[in-house]
CSV table of C-alpha atoms and ligand atoms in Angstrom, one decimal:
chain,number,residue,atom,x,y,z
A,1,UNK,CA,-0.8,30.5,6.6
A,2,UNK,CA,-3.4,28.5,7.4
A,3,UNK,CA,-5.0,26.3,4.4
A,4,UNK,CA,-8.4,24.4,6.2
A,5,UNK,CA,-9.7,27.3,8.7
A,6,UNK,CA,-12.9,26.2,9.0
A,7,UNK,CA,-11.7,22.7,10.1
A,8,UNK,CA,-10.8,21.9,13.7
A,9,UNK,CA,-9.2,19.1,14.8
A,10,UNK,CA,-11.4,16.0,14.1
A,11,UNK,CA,-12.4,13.8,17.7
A,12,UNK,CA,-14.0,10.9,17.9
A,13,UNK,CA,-17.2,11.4,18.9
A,14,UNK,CA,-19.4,7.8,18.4
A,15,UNK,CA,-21.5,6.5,16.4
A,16,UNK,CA,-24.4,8.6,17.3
A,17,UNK,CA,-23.1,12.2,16.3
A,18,UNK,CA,-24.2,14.3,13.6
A,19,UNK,CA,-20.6,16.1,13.1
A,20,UNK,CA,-19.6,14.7,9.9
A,21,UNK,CA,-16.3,16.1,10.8
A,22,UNK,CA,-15.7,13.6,13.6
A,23,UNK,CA,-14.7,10.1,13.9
A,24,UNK,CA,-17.7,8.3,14.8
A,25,UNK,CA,-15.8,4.6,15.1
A,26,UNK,CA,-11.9,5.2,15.1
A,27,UNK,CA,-11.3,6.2,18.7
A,28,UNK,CA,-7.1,6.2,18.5
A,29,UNK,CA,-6.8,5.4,22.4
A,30,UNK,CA,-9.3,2.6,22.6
A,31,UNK,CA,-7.4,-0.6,23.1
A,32,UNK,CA,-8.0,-3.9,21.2
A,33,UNK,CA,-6.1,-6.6,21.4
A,34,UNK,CA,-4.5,-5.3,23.9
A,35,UNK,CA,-3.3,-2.5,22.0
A,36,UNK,CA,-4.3,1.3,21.7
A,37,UNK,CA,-6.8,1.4,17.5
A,38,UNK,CA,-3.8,4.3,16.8
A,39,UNK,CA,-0.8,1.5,17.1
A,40,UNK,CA,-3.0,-1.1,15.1
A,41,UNK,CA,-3.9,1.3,12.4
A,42,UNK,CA,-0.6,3.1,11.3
A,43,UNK,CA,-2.5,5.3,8.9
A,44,UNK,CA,-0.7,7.4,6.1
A,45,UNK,CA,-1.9,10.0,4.1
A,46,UNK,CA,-0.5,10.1,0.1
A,47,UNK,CA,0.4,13.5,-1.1
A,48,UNK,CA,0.0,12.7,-4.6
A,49,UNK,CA,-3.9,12.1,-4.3
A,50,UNK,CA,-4.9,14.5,-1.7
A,51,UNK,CA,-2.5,17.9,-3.0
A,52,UNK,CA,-2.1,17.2,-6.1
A,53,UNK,CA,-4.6,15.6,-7.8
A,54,UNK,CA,-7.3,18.0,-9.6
A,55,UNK,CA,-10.3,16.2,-10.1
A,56,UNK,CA,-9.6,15.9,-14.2
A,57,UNK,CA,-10.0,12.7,-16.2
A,58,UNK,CA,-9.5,12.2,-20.1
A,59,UNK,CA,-13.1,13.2,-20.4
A,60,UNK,CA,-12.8,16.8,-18.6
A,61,UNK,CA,-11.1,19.3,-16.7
A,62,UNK,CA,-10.1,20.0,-13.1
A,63,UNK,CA,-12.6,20.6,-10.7
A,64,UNK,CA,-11.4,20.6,-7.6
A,65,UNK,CA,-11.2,23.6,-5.7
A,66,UNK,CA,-7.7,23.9,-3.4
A,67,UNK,CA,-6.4,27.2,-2.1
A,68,UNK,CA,-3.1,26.4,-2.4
A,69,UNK,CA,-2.0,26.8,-5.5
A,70,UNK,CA,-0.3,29.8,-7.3
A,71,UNK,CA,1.5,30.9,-10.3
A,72,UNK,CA,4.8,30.1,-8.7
A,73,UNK,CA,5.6,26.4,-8.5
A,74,UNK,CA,8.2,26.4,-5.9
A,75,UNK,CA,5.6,29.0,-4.0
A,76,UNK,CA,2.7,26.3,-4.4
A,77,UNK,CA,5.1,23.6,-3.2
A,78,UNK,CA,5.8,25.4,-0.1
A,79,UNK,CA,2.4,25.9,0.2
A,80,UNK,CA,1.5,22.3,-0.1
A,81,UNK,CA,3.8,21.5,2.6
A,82,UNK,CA,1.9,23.8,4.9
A,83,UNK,CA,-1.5,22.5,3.9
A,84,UNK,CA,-0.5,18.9,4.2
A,85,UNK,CA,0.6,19.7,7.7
A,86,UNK,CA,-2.2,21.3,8.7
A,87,UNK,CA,-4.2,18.5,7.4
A,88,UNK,CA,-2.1,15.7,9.2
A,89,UNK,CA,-2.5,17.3,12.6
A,90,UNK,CA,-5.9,18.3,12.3
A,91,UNK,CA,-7.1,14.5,11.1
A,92,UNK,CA,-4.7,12.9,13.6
A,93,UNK,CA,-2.5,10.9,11.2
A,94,UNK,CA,0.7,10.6,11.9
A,95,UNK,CA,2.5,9.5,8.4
A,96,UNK,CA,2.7,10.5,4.8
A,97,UNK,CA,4.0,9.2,2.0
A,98,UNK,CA,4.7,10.9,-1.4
A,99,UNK,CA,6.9,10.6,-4.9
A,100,UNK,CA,9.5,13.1,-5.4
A,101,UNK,CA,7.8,14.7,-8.5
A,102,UNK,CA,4.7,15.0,-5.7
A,103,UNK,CA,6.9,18.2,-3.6
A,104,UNK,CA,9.1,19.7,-5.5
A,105,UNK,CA,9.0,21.3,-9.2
A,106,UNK,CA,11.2,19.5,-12.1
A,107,UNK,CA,12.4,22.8,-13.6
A,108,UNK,CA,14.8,22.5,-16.5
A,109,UNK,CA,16.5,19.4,-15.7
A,110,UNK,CA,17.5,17.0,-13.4
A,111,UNK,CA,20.1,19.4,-11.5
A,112,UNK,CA,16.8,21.8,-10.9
A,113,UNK,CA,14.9,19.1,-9.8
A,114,UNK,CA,17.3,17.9,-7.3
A,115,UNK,CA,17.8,21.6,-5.5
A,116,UNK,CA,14.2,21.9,-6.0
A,117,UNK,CA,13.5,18.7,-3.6
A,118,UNK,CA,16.6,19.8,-1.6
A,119,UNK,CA,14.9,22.9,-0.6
A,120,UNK,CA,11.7,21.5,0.0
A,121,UNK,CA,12.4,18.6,2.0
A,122,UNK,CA,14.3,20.7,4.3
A,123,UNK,CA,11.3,22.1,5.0
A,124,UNK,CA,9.4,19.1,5.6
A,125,UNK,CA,12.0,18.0,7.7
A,126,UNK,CA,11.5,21.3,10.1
A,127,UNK,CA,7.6,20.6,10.3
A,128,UNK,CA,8.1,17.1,10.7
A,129,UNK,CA,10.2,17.9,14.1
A,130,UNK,CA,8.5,20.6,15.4
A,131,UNK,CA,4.9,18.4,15.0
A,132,UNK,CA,6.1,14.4,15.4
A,133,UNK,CA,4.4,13.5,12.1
A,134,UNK,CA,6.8,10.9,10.4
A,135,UNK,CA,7.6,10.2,6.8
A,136,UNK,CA,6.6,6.1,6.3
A,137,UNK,CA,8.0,5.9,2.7
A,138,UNK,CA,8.9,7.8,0.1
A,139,UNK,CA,9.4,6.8,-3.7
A,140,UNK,CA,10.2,8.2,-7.1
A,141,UNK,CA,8.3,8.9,-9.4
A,142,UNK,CA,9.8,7.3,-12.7
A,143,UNK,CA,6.6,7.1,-14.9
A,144,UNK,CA,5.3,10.2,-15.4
A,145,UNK,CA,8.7,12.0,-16.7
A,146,UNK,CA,8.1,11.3,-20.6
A,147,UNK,CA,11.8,10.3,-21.0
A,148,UNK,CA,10.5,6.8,-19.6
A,149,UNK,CA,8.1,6.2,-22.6
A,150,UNK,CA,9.6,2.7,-22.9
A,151,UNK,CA,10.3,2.1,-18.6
A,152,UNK,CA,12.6,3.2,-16.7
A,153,UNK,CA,15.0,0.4,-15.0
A,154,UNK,CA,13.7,-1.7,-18.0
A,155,UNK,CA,14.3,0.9,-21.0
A,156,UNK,CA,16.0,0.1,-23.3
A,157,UNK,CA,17.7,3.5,-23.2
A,158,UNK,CA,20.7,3.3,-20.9
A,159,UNK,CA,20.5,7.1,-20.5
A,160,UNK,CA,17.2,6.7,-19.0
A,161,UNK,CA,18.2,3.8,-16.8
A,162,UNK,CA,21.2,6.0,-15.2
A,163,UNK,CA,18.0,8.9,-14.5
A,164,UNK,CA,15.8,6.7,-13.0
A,165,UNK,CA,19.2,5.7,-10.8
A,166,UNK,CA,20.2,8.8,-10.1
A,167,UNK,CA,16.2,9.4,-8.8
A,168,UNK,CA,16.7,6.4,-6.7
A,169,UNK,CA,19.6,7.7,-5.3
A,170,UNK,CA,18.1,11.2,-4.4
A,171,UNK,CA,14.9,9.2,-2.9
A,172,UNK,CA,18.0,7.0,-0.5
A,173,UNK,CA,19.2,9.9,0.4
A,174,UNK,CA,15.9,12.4,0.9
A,175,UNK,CA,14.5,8.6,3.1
A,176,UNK,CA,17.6,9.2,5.6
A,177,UNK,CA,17.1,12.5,5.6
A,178,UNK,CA,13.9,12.6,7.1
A,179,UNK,CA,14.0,9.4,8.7
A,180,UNK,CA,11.8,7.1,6.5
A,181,UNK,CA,11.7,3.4,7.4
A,182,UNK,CA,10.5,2.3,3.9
A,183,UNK,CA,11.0,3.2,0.3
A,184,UNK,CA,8.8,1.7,-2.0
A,185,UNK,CA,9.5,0.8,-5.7
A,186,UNK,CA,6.5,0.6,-8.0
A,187,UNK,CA,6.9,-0.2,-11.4
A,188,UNK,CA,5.0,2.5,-13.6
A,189,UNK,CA,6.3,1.7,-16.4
A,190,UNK,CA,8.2,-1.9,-16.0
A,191,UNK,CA,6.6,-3.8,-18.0
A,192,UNK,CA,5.7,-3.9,-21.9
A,193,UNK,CA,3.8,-3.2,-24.4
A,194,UNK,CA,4.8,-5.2,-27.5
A,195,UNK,CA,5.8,-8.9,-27.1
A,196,UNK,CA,7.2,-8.8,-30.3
A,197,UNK,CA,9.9,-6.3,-29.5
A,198,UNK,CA,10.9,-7.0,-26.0
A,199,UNK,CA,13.4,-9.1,-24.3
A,200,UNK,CA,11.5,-9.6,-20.8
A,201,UNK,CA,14.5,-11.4,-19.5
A,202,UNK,CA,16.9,-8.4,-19.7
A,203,UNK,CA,14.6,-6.1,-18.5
A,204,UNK,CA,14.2,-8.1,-15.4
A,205,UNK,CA,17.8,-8.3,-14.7
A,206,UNK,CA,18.3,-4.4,-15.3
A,207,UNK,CA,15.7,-4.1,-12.7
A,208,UNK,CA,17.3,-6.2,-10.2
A,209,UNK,CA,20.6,-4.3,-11.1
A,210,UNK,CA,18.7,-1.5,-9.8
A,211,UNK,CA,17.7,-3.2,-6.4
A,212,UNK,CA,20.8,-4.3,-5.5
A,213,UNK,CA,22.5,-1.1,-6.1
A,214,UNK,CA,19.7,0.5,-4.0
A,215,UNK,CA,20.7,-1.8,-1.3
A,216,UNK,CA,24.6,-1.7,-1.4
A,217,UNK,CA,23.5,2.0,-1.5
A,218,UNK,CA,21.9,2.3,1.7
A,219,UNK,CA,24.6,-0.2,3.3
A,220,UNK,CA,27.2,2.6,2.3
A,221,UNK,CA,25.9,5.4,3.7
A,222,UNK,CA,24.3,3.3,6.6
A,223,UNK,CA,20.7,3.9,6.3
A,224,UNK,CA,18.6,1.4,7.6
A,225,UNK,CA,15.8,0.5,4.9
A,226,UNK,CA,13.1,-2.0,3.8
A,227,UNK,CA,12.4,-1.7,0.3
A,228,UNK,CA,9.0,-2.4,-0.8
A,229,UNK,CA,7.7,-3.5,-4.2
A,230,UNK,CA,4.1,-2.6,-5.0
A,231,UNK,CA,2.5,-5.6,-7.4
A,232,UNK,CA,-0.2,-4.4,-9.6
A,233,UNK,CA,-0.9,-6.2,-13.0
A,234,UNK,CA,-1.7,-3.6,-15.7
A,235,UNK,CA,-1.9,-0.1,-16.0
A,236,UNK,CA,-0.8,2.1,-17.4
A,237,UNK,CA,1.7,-0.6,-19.2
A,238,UNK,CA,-0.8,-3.7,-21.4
A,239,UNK,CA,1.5,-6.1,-18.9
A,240,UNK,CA,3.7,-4.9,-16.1
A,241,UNK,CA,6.2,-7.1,-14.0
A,242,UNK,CA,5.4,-7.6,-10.8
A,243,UNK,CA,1.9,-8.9,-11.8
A,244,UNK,CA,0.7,-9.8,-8.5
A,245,UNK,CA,2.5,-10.5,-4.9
A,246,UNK,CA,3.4,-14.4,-6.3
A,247,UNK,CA,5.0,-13.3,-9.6
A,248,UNK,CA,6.9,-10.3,-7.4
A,249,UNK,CA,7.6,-12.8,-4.8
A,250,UNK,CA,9.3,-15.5,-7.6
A,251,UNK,CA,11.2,-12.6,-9.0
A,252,UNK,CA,13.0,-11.4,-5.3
A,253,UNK,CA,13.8,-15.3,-4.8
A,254,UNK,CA,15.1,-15.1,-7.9
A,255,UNK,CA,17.6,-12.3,-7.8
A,256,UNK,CA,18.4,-13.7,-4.0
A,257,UNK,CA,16.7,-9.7,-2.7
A,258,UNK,CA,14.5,-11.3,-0.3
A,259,UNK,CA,16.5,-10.1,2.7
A,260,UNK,CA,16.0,-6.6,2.2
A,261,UNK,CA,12.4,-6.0,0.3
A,262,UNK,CA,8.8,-7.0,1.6
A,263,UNK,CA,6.1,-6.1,-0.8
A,264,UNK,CA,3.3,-3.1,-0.2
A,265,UNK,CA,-0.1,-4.7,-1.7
A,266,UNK,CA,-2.6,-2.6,-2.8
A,267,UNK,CA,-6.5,-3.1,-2.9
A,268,UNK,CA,-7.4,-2.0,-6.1
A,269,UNK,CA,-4.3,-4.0,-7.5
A,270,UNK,CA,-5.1,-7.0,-6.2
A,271,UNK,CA,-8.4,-6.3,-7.9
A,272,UNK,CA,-7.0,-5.9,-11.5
A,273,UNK,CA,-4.8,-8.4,-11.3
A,274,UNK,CA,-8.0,-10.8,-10.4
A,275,UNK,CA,-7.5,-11.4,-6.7
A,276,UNK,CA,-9.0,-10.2,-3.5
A,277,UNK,CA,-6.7,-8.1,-1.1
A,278,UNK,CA,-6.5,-10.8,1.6
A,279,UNK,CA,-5.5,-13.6,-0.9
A,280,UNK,CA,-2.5,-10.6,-1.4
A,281,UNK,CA,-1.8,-10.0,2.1
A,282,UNK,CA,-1.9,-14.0,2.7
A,283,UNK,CA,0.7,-14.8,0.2
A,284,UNK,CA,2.6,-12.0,1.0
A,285,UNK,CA,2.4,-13.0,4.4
A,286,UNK,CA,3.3,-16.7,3.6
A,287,UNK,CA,6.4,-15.4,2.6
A,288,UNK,CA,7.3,-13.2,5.7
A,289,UNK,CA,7.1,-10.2,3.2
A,290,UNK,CA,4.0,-8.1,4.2
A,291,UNK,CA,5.4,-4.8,4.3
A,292,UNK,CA,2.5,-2.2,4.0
A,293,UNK,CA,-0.5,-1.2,2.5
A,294,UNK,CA,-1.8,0.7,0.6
A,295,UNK,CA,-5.3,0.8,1.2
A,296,UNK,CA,-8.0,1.6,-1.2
A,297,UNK,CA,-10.9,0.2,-3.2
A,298,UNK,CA,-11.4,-0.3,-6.8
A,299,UNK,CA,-15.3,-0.5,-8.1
A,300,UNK,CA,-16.0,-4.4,-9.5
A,301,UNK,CA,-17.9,-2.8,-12.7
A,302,UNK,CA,-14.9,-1.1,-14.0
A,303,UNK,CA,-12.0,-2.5,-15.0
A,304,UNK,CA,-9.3,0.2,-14.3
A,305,UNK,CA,-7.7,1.6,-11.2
A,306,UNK,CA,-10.2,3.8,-9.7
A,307,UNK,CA,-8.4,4.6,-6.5
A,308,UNK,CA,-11.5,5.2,-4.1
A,309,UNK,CA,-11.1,5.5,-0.3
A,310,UNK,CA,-11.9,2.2,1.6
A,311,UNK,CA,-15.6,1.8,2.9
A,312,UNK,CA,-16.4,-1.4,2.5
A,313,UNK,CA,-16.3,-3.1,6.0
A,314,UNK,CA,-16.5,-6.4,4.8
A,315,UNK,CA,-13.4,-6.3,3.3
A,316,UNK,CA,-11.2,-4.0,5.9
A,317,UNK,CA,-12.2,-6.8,8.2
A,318,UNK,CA,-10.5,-9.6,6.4
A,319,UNK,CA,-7.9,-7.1,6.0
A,320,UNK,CA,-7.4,-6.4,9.2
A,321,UNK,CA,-7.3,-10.4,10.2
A,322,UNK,CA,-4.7,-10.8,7.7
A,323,UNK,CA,-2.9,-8.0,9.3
A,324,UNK,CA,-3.3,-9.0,13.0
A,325,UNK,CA,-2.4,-12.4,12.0
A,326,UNK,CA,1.2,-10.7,10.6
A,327,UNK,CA,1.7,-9.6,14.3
A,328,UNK,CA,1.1,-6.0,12.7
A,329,UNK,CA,2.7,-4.1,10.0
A,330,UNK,CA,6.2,-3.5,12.1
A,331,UNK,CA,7.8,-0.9,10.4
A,332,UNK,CA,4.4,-0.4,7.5
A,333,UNK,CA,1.6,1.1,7.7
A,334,UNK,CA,-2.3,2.2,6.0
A,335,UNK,CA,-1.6,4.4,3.0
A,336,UNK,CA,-4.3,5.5,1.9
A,337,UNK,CA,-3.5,5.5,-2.0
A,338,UNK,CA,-6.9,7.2,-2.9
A,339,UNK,CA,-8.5,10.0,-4.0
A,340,UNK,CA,-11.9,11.9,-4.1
A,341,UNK,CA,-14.5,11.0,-6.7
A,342,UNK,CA,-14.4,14.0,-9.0
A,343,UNK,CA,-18.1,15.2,-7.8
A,344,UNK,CA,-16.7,15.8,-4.4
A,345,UNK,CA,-14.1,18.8,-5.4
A,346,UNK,CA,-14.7,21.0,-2.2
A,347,UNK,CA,-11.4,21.0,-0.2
A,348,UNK,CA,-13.3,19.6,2.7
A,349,UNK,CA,-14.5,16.3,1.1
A,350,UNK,CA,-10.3,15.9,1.9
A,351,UNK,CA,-11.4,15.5,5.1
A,352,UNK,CA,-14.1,14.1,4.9
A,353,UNK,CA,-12.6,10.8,2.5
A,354,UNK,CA,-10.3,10.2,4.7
A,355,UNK,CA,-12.8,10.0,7.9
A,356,UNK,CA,-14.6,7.7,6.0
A,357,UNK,CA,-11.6,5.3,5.4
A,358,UNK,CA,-9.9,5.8,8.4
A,359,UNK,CA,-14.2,4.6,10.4
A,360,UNK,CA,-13.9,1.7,8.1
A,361,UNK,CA,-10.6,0.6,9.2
A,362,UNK,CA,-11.6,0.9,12.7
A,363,UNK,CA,-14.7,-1.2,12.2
A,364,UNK,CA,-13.0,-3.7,10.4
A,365,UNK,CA,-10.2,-3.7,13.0
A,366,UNK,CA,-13.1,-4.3,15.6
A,367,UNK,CA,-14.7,-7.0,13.7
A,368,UNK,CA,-11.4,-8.7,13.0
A,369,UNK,CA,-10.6,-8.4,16.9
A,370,UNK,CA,-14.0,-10.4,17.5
A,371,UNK,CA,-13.5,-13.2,15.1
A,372,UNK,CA,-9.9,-13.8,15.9
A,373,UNK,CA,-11.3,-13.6,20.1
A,374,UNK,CA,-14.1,-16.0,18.8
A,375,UNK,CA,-11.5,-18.7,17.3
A,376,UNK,CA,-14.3,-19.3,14.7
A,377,UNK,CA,-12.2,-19.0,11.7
A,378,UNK,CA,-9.3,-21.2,13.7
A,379,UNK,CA,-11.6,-23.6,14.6
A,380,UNK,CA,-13.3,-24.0,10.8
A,381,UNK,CA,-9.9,-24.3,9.4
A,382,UNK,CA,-8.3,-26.7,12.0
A,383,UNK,CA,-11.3,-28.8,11.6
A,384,UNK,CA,-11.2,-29.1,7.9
A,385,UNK,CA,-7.5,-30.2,8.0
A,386,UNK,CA,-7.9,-33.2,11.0
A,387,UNK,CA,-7.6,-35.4,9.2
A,388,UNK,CA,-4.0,-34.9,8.8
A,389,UNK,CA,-3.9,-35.6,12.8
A,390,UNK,CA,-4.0,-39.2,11.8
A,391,UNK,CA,-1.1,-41.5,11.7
A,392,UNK,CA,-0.5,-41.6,8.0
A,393,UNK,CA,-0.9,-37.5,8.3
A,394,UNK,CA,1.7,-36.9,10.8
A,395,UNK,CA,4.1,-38.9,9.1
A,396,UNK,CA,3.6,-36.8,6.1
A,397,UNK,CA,3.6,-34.0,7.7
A,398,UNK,CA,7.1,-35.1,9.6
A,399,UNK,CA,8.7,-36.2,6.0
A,400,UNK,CA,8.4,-39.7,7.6
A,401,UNK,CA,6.7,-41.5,4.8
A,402,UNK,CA,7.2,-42.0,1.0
A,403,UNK,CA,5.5,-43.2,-2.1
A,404,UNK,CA,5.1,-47.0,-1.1
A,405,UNK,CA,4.1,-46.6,2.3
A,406,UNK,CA,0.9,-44.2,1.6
A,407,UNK,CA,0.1,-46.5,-1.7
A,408,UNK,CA,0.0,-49.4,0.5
A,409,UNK,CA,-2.2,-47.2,3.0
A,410,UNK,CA,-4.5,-45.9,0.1
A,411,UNK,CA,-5.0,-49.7,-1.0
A,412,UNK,CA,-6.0,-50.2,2.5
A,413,UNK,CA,-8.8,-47.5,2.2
A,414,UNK,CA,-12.2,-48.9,1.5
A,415,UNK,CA,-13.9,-45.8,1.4
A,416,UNK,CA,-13.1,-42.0,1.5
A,417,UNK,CA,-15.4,-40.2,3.3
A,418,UNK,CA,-15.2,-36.2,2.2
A,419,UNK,CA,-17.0,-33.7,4.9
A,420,UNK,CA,-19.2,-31.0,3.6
A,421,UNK,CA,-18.0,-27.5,3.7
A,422,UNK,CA,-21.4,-25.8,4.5
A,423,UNK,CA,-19.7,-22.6,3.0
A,424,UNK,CA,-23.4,-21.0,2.9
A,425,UNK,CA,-23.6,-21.5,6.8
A,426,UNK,CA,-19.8,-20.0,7.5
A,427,UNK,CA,-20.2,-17.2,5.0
A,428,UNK,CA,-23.7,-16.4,7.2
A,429,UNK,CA,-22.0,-16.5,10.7
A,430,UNK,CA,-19.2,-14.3,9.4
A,431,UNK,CA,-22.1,-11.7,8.5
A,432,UNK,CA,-23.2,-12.7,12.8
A,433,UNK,CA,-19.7,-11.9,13.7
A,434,UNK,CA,-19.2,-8.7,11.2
A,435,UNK,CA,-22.4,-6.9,12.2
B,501,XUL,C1,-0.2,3.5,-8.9
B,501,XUL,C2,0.1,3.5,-7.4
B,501,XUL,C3,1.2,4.4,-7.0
B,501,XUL,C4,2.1,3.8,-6.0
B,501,XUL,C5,3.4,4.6,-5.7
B,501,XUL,O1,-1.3,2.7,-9.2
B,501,XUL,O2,-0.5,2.8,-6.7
B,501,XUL,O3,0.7,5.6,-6.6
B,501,XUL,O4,1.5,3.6,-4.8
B,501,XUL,O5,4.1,4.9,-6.8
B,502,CO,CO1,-0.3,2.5,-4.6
C-alpha cells in the first residue's frame, strides 16, 4: 500500500525551481571536497518524530493528519514500516534511526513487547534488503515506560534496572540483526530530581554497570558496535547526567569506556545546556569522540527542547567545518531529531521539513567547503597563536622549559604587546564567505 501517492521521488532541481517538492541546493552527486554532497551528508530520518509524533502539546490535541494509523496497533506498526519506506526512497535518505517503543506495540508486558519487535523488525529487515536503506542506530526507549518514574540504569528500583537491561539487550541484539553500526544511549531519565534524596555517585556507577555489560555483550555475540551517548542538560529530568559533551566525556574517562562509545551531540541540546553546537562537536572532537548528530534547532526565546528541523545556514556551516575537520562522521551520520511545528499537520509538510533541512545542510556543507578552501579560518587562528613560534614558545610547547627558566624570561620582558582581535572584521568576512 502505498502511504504518500501524490509524492514522487524528490530531484534536485536548483535554486531557481518553483517545485517545493525538490531539492533546490542538495544535489547528492555533486562532489565537494573531492567527495560526492550524499557521502558528506549521511542523513537519517528519526521514526519517533516523523511517524509517530501527532502534533499534540500539554495545551491541545493531535493535529496531524497521517493515513497510517488504525485501530490495530500491530496493523498500524506494519503500516508505519511501509510508510517510512516509502518516504526514505522517495526523499533519497538512506538511514533511519528509531527507539524500540517507536515500531512495535508494548502489549501486556515485556514478553509481548519483545515478540512484538521480533515480528516487526523482521520486516524491516526484508525492506531494508530488498531497497539498500540502512539502519544507522537504534536505541531504547527507557523513559517513557512509567515504571522508570525515578530512571532507569539509575533507579533505585533494581527491578527496573534489570528492564531497562533486558531492553538494552533486545536493542544489541535487534542492532546485529539488521546491521546497525551504532546504538545510542540517551539518558531520559538519568538524572534527578531531588538533591536531597539522591546518591549521584551510585547512580553513576549503576550506569556504567550498564555500559560495560552492553559492551561485554556485543563482544559475546560478536557484533561490532560504537555506542553513543547523547548529552543534553535538562529535560524532562530538573538535572540529568551527561550535562553536556565535557561532563559525558569526564564520566567515559572515568569508568575507562572510552574505547568503545563516542558521543552523538545534538543542536537543541547543546542549546539548553548553554553552548552552541560547534563548541559540542569541537570538544567532542578534541577527544576523538564525535560519533554522530543529531541535527536540529531549538528557538533562542524558549527555553525547552523544541526539536525544529535545521534552517539556519549560519550555523550548519560551522557544523559542517567541525564535521569536515573530523575527517567526516565514519561510521555516524545527520539524524534529523526533529519534528513539524504543530501548524504544519498535512502529511506532506513530512516532506517538505525534511527538504528544508536536508537544502540547509548542503548549503552549509558548501559554505564550509569554501572557508576551509580559503584557509581563512586557518590562517586567523595560526596567526593569533605565533607567538608561540618563538623560542620560549617552542620550548613549551616541547616540555623543554620549567618554572625558572620562563620567570627569568618574563623578567626579561619590558613590555607585552597584545594584538587586536578585530572580531567585528572576521565575524563580517565570514558573512563574505557564507553568502
Ligand atoms: C530527546 C532526544 C532523543 C534521543 C534518542 O531529547 O533527543 O530522542 O535522540 O533517545
Ligand atoms: Co536526540
Amino acid at each position: 500500500m502505498e502511504f504518500f501517492n501524490n509524492i514522487e521521488k524528490i530531484k534536485y532541481e536548483g535554486p531557481k525551481t518553483d517545485n517545493i517538492f525538490a531539492f533546490h541546493h542538495y544535489n547528492p552527486e555533486e562532489v565537494v571536497l573531492g567527495k560526492p554532497m550524499k557521502e558528506h551528508l549521511k542523513f537519517a530520518v528519526a521514526y519517533w518524530h516523523t511517524f509517530n509524533q501527532d502534533g499534540s502539546d500539554p495545551f491541545g490535541k493531535a493535529t496531524n493528519i497521517r493515513n497510517w494509523n488504525t485501530k490495530d496497533l500491530m496493523e498500524t506498526a506494519k503500516n508505519k514500516v511501509d510508510a517510512a519506506f516509502e518516504f526514505f526512497e522517495k526523499l533519497g535518505v538512506e538511514y533511519f534511526c528509531f527507539h524500540d517503543m517507536d515500531v512495535a506495540p508494548f502489549g501486556n508486558n515485556l514478553e509481548e513487547f519483545f515478540n512484538n519487535l521480533d515480528a516487526i523488525t523482521d520486516y524491516m529487515k526484508e525492506k531494508m534488503d530488498k531497497t539498500g536503506i540502512k539502519l544507522l542506530w537504534n536505541t531504547a526507549d527507557r523513559h517513557s515506560n512509567p515504571i522508570y518514574v525515578n530512571g532507569a540504569a539509575s533507579s533505585p528500583n533494581v527491578d527496573v534496572y534489570a528492564i531497562s537491561a533486558a531492553q538494552v539487550k533486545k536493542g544489541i541484539d535487534i542492532s546485529k540483526k539488521l546491521g546497525g553500526k551504532n546504538f545510542v544511549f540517551w539518558g531520559g531519565r538519568e538524572g534527578y530530581e531531588c538533591f536531597l534524596n539522591t546518591d549521584i555517585k551510585f547512580e553513576e556507577e549503576n550506569i556504567a554497570r550498564l555500559y560495560k555489560m552492553a559492551v561485554a555483550y556485543t563482544k559475546k555475540i560478536n557484533h561490532k558496535l560504537t555506542f553513543l551517548i547523547e548529552p543534553k542538560p535538562k529535560e524532562p529530568m530538573a538535572h540529568q547526567y551527561d550535562f553536556d559533551a565535557a561532563t559525558t566525556l569526564a564520566f567515559l574517562q572515568r569508568y575507562d569506556l572510552m574505547e568503545d562509545f563516542k558521543l552523538n551531540i545534538e543542536a537543541n541540546h547543546a542549546m539548553l545546556a548553554g553552548h552552541t553546537f560547534e563548541h559540542e562537536l569541537n570538544i567532542a572532537r578534541n577527544y576523538n569522540a564525535l560519533g554522530s548528530i543529531d541535527a536540529n534547532q531549538g528557538d533562542s526565546l524558549l527555553g525547552w527542547d523544541t526539536d525544529e528541523f535545521p534552517t539556519n545556514i549560519y550555523d550548519t556551516t560551522l557544523v559542517m567545518i567541525e564535521i569536515l575537520k573530523n575527517g567526516g562522521l565514519h561510521d555516524g551520520g545527520i539524524n534529523f531529531d526533529a519534528k513539524v511545528r504543530r501548524s504544519s499537520f498535512e502529511q506532506e509538510d513530512l516532506f517538505l521539513a525534511h527538504i528544508a533541512g536536508m537544502d540547509t545542510y548542503a548549503r552549509g556543507l558548501k559554505a564550509a567547503a569554501r572557508i576551509i578552501e580559503s584557509g581563512y579560518l586557518d590562517n586567523l587562528k595560526k596567526d593569533r597563536y605565533s607567538s608561540y613560534e618563538n623560542e620560549v614558545g617552542k620550548k613549551l610547547l616541547n616540555g623543554e622549559t620549567n618554572l625558572e627558566d620562563l620567570t627569568e624570561y618574563a623578567l626579561s620582558v619590558k613590555e607585552v604587546k597584545n594584538k587586536s582581535s578585530h572580531i567585528e572584521y572576521v565575524k563580517s568576512k565570514l558573512n563574505d564567505l557564507i553568502y
